Short mmCIF file of C-alpha atoms and ligand atoms in Angstrom, two decimals:
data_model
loop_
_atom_site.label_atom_id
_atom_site.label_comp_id
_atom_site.label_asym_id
_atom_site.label_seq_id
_atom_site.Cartn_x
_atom_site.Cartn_y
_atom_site.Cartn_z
CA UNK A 207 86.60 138.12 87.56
CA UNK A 208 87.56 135.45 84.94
CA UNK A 209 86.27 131.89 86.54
CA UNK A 210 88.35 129.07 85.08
CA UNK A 211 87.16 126.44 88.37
CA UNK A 212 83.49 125.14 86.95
CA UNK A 213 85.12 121.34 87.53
CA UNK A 214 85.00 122.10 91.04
CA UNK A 215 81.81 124.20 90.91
CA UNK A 216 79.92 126.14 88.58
CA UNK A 217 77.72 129.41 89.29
CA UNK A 218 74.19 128.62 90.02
CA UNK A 219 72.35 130.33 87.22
CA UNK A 220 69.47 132.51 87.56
CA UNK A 221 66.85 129.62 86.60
CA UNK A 222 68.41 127.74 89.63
CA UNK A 223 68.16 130.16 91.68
CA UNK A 224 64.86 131.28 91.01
CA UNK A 225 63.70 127.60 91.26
CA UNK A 226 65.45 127.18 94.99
CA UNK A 227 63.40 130.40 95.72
CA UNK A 228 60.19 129.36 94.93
CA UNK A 229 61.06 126.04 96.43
CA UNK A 230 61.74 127.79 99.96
CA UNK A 231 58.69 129.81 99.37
CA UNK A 232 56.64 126.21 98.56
CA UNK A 233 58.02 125.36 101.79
CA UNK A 234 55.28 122.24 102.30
CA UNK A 235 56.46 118.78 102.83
CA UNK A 236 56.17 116.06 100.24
CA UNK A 237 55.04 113.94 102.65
CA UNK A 238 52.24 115.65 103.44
CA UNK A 239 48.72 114.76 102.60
CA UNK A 240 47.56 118.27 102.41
CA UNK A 241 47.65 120.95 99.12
CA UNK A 242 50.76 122.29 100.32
CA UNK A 243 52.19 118.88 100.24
CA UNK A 244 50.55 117.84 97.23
CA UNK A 245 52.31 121.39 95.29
CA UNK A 246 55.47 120.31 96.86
CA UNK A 247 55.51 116.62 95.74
CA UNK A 248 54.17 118.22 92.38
CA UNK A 249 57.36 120.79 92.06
CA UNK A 250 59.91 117.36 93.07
CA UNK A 251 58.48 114.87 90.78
CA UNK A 252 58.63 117.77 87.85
CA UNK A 253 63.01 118.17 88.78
CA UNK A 254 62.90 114.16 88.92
CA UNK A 255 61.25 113.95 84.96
CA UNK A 256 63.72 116.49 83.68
CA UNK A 257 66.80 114.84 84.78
CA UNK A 258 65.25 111.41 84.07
CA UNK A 259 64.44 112.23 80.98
CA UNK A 260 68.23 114.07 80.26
CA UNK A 261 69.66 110.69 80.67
CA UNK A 262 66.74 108.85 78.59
CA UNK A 263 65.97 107.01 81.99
CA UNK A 264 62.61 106.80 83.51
CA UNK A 265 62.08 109.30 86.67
CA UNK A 266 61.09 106.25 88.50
CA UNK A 267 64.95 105.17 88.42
CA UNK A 268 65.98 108.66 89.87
CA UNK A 269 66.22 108.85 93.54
CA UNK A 270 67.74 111.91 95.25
CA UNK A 271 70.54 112.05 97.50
CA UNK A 272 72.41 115.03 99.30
CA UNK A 273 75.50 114.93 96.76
CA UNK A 274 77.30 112.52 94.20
CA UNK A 275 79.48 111.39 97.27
CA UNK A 276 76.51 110.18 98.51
CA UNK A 277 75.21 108.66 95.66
CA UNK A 278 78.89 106.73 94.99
CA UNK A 279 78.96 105.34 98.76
CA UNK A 280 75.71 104.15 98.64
CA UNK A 281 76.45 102.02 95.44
CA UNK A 282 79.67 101.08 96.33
CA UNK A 283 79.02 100.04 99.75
CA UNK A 284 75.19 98.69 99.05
CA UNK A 285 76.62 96.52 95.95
CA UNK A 286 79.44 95.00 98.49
CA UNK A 287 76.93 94.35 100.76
CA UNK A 288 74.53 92.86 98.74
CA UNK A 289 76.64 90.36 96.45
CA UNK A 290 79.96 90.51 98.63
CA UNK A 291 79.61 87.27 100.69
CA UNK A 292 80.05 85.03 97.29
CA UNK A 293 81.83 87.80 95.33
CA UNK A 294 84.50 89.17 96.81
CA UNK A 295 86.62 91.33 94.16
CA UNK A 296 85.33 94.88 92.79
CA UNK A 297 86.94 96.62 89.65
CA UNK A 298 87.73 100.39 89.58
CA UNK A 299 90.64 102.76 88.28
CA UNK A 300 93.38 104.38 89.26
CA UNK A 301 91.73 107.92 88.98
CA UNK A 302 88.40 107.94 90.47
CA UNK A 303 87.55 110.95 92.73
CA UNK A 304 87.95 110.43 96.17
CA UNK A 305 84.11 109.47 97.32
CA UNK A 306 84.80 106.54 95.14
CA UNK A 307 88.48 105.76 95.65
CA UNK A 308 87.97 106.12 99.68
CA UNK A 309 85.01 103.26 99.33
CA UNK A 310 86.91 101.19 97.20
CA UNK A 311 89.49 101.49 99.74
CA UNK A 312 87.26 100.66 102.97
CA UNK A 313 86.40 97.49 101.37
CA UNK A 314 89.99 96.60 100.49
CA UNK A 315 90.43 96.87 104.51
CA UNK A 316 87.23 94.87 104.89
CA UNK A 317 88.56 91.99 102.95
CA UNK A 318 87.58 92.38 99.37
CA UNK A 319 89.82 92.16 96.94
CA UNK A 320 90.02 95.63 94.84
CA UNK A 321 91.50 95.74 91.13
CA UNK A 322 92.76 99.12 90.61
CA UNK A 323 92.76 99.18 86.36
CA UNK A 324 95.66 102.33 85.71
CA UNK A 325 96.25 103.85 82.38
CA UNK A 326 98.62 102.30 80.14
CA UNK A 327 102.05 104.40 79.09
CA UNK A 328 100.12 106.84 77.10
CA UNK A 329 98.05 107.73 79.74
CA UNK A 330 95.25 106.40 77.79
CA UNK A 331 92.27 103.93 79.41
CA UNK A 332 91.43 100.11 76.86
CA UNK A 333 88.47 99.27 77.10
CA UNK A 334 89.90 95.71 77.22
CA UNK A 335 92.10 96.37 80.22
CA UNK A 336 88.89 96.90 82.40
CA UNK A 337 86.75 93.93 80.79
CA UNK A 338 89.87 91.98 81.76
CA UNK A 339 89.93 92.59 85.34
CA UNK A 340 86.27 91.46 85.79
CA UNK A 341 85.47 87.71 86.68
CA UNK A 342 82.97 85.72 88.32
CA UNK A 343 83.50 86.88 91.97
CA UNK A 344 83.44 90.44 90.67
CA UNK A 345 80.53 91.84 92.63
CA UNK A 346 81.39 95.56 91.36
CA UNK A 347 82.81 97.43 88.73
CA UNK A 348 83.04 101.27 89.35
CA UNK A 349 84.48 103.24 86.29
CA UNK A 350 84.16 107.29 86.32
CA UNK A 351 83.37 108.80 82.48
CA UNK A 352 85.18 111.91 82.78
CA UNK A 353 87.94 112.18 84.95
CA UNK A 354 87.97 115.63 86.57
CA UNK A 355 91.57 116.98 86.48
CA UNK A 356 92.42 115.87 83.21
CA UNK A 357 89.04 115.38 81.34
CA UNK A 358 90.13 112.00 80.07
CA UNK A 359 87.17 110.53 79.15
CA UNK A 360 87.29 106.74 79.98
CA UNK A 361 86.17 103.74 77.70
CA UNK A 362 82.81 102.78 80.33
CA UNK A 363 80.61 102.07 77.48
CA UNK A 364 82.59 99.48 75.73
CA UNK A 365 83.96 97.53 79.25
CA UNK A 366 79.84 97.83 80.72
CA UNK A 367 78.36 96.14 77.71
CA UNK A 368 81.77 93.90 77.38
CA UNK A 369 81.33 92.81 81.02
CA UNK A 370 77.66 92.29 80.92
CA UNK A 371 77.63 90.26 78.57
CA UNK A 372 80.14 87.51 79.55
CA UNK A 373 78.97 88.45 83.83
CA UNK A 374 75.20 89.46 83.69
CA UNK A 375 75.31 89.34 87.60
CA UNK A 376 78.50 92.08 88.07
CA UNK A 377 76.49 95.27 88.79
CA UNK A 378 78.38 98.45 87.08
CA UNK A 379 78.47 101.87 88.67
CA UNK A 380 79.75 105.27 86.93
CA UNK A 381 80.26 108.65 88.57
CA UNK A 382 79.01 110.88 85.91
CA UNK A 383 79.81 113.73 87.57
CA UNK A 384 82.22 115.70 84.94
CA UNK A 385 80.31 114.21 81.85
CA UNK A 386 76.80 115.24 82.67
CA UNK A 387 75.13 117.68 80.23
CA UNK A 388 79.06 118.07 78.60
CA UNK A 389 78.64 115.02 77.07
CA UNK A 390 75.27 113.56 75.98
CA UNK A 391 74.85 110.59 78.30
CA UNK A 392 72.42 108.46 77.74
CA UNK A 393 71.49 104.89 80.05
CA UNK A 394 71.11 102.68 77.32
CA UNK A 395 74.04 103.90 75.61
CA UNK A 396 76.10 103.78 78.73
CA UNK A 397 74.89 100.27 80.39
CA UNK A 398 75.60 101.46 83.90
CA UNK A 399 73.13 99.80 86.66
CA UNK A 400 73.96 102.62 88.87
CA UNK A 401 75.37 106.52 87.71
CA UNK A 402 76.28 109.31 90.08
CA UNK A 403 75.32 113.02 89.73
CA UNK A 404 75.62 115.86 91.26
CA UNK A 405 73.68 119.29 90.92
CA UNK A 406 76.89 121.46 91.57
CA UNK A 407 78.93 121.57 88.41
CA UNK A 408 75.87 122.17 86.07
CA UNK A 409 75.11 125.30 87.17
CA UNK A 410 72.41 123.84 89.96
CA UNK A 411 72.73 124.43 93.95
CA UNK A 412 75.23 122.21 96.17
CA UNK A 413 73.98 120.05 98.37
CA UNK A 414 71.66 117.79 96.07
CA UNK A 415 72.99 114.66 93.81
CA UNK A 416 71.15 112.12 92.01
CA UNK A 417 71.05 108.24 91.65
CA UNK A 418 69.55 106.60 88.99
CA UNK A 419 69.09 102.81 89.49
CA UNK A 420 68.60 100.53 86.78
CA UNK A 421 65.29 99.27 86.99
CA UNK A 422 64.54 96.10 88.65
CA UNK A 423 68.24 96.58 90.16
CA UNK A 424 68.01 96.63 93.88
CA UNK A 425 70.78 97.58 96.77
CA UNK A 426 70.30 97.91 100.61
CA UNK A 427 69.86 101.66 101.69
CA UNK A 428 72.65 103.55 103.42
CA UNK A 429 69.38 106.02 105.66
CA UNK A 430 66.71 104.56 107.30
CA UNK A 431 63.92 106.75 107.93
CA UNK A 432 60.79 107.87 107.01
CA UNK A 433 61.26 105.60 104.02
CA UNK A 434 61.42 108.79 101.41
CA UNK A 435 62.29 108.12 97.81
CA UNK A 436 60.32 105.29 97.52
CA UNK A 437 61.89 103.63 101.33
CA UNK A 438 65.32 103.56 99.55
CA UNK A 439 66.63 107.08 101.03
CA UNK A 440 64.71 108.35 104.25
CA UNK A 441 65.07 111.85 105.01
CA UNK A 442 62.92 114.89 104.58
CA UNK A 443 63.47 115.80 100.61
CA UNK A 444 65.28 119.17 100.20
CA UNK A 445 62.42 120.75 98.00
CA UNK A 446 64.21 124.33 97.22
CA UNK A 447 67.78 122.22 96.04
CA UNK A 448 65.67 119.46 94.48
CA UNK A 449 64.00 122.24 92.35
CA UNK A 450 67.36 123.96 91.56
CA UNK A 451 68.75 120.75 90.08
CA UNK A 452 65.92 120.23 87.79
CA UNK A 453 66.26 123.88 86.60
CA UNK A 454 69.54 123.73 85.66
CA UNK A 455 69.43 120.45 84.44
CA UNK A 456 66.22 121.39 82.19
CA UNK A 457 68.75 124.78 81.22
CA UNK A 458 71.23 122.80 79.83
CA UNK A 459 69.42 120.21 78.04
CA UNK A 460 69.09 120.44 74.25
CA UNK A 461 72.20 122.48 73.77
CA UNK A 462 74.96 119.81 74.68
CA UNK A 463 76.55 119.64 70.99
CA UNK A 464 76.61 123.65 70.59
CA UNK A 465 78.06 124.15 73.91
CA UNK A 466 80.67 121.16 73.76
CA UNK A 467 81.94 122.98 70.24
CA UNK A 468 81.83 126.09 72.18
CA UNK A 469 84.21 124.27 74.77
CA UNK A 470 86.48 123.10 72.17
CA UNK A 471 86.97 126.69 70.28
CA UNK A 472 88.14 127.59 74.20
CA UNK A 473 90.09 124.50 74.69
CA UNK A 474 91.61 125.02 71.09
CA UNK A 475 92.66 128.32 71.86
CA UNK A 476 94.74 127.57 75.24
CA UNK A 477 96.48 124.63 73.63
CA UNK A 478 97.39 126.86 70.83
CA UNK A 479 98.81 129.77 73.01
CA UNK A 480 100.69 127.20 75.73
CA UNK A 481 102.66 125.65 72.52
CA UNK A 482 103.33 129.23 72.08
CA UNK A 483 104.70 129.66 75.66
CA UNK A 484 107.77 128.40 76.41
CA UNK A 485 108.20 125.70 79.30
CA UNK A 486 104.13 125.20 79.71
CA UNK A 487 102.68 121.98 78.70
CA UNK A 488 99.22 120.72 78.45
CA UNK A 489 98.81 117.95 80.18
CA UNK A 490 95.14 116.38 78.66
CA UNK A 491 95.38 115.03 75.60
CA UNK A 492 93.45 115.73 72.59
CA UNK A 493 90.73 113.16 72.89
CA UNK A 494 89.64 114.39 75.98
CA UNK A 495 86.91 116.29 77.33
CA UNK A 496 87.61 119.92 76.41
CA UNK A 497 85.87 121.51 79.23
CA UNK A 498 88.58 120.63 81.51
CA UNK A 499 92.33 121.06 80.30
CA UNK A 500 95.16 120.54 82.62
CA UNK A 501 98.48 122.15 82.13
CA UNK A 502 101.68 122.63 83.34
CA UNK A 503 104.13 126.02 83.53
CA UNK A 504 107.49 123.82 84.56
CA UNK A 505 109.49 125.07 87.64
CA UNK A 506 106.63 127.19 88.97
CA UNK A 507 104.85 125.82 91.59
CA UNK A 508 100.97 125.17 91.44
CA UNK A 509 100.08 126.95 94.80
CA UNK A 510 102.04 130.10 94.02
CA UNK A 511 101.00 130.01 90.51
CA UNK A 512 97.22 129.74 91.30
CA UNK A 513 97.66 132.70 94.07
CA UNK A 514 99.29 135.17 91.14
CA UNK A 515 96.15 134.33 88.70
CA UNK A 516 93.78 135.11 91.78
CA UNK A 517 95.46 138.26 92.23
CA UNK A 518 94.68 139.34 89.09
CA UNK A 519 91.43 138.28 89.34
CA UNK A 520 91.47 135.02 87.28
CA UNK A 521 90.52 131.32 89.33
CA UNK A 522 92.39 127.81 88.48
CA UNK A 523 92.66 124.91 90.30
CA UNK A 524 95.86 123.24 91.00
CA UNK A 525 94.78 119.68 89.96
CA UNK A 526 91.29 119.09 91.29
CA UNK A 527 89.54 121.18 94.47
CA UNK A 528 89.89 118.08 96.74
CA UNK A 529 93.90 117.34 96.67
CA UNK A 530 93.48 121.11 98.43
CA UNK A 531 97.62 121.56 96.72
CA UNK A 532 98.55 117.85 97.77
CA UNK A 533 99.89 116.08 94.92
CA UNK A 534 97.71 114.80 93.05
CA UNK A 535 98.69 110.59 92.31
CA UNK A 536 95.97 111.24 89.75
CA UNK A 537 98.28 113.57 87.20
CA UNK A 538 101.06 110.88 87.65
CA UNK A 539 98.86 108.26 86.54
CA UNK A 540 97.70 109.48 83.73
CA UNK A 541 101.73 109.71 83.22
CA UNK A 542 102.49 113.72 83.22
CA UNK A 543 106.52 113.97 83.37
CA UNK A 544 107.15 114.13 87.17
CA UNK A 545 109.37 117.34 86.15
CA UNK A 546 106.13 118.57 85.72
CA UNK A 547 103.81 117.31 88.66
CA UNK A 548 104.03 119.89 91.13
CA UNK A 549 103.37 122.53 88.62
CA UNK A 550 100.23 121.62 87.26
CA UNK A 551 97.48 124.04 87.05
CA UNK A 552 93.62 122.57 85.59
CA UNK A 553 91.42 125.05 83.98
CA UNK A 554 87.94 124.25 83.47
CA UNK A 555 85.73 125.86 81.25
CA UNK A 556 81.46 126.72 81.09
CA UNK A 557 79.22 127.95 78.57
CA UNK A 558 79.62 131.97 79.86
CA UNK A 559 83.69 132.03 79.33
CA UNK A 560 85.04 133.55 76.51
CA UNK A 561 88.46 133.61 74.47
CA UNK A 562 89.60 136.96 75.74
CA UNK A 563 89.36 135.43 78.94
CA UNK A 564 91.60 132.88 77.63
CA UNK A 565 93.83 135.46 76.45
CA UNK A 566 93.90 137.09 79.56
CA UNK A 567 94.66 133.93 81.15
CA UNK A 568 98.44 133.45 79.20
CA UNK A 569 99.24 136.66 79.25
CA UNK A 570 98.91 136.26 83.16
CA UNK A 571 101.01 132.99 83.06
CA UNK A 572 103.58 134.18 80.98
CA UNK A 573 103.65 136.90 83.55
CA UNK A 574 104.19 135.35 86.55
CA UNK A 575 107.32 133.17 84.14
CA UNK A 576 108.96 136.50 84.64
CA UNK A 577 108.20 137.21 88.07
CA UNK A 578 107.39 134.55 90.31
CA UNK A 579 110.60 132.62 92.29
CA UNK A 580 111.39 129.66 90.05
CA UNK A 581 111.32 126.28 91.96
CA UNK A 582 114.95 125.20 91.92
N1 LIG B 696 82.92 112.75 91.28
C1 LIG B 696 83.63 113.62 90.56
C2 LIG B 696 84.27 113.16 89.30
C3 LIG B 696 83.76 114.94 90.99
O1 LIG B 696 84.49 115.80 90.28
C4 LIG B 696 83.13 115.32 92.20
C5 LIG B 696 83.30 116.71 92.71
O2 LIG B 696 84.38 117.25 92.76
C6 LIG B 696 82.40 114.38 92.91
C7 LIG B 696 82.31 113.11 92.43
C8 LIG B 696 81.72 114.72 94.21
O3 LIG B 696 80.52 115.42 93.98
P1 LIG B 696 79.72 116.03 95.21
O4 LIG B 696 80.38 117.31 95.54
O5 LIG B 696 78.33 116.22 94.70
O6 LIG B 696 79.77 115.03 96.31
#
């Protein structure tokens, strides 16, 4: 099997697993005043200090949550609810995932004004553009770092310390998702109040995200409960997925440079052989993350495409996981030829894939050229 889907998940590895294990096995509550408690609070706050400390935040600004979807609504809709009687307009993109575009939308139907900041005609995201599309009744701005069916990475740093320093009252959210342990993010760096994770595409369990809060930064709750996570997310803590996170998180950390070259020898290698191939494109640009590299065999459809690979035991994605083979308004934004838009194919890469596998991938492609129905 030749896995080329880790934007959409990645394989738990065996320090994951082995920590969601023990965590079933430490099955006490963290709640609870006994020893079985206390080892169970013990094993969360240890996951919480690794991840804090791969984003140089303080573990006291992590709080759990069941997924980055989770973490994004509770931002977007706490931040609306918080500010949004006096400021009324939030910022975002054109090509934020879903379980930010869908929030941005629900407030649009509420009444607040949404700015929608698209790439310009090279496909590429200025910094400026975003700053610009911030003002005084801005309660919000929610920018993504990584978009995850092109790997564009997007200019958040320079717009979040551009925008809080003219509007020190805008609070600034990024789903972090795709970027985190690819690229080495770091809270200072970034100037986010609020950043989205999720356990899922670094090699942890599903199920389990991550907020970190800025601290002293403060939004309602979305749960009310038993007042877990320090009253800001009530429900029982999921020890075993909690424990998973922080194993793959603490896996990954300290290699991010040699594994991001490692990416780019793979990335450099499937750009080289689709110039090779006649009629496939590659879609991300150069500048862009090179774990995630969408392309394009023209007048073969994605769906069909994707089915051939599987049959010969390789996985893609036709644009991301969620669009399940809708078009994706994502790929057009960032300005692919529409010649080219229903033919798009994103492969995404992890540490464990090698360039035989990219081989194996093009010869595949250039396969199904030959045999699969063209679309006109
Ligand atoms: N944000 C981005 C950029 C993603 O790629 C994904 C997953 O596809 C998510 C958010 C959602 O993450 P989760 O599955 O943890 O809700």
């Amino acid at each position: 099997m030749i896995y080329f889907d880790n934007a959409a998940t990645t394989k738990p590895c065996k320090e994951a697993v082995e920590a969601v294990v023990k965590g079933l096995e430490d099955f006490g509550n963290p709640s609870s005043l006994h020893g079985m408690g206390v080892t169970a609070e013990k094993h969360r706050e240890q996951a919480r200090e690794i991840i804090a400390g791969a984003l140089g935040a303080q573990s006291g600004e992590i709080y759990f949550t069941s997924c980055a979807t989770e973490s994004s609504n509770t931002v977007i809709f706490g931040a609306a609810k918080k500010l949004g009687k006096r400021m009324r307009r939030v910022v975002t993109t054109t090509v934020e995932h879903p379980s930010v575009a869908a929030c941005c939308n629900k407030l649009e139907e509420e009444g607040f004004e949404v700015v929608r900041v698209a790439p310009r005609e090279d496909g590429r995201f200025y910094p400026e553009d975003i700053i610009s599309a911030a003002d005084s009744s801005t309660c919000l701005v929610t920018c993504m770092l990584v978009n995850n069916e092109t790997g564009s990475i997007l200019p958040v740093e320079r717009a979040f310390a551009a925008i809080k320093k003219k509007y020190p009252q805008i609070l600034t959210h990024c789903d972090c998702v795709q970027g985190f342990m690819k690229l080495p993010v770091k809270v200072k760096k970034l100037g986010a109040d609020f950043i989205s994770l999720s356990a899922h595409k670094i090699h942890g369990p599903k199920g389990i995200g991550a907020l970190y809060i800025r601290k002293g930064v403060h939004i309602p709750s979305l749960l009310l409960g038993g007042g877990q996570e320090k009253g800001f997310r009530s429900g029982t803590e999921s020890l075993p997925l909690i424990m998973g996170f922080g194993a793959a998180c603490g896996k990954l950390s300290g290699n991010i440079e040699e594994r991001l070259e490692k990416a780019g020898r793979l990335r450099e290698r499937l750009v080289r052989l689709c110039d090779e191939t006649e009629g496939v494109y590659v879609n991300s640009k150069p500048d862009c993350l090179p774990y995630i590299v969408s392309i394009a065999a023209e007048g073969l459809k994605s769906e069909p495409l994707l089915h051939f690979l599987e049959g010969k035991g390789i996985f893609v994605s036709s644009g991301s996981a969620c669009s399940k083979g809708k078009k994706s308004s994502v790929i057009k934004e960032f300005r692919v030829p529409d010649r080219l838009q229903d033919s798009v194919l994103r492969i995404s890469f992890c540490d464990e894939n090698t360039e035989e596998e990219v081989d194996e991938l093009m010869a595949a492609i250039r396969e199904a050229q030959g045999s699969l129905a063209k679309v006109r």
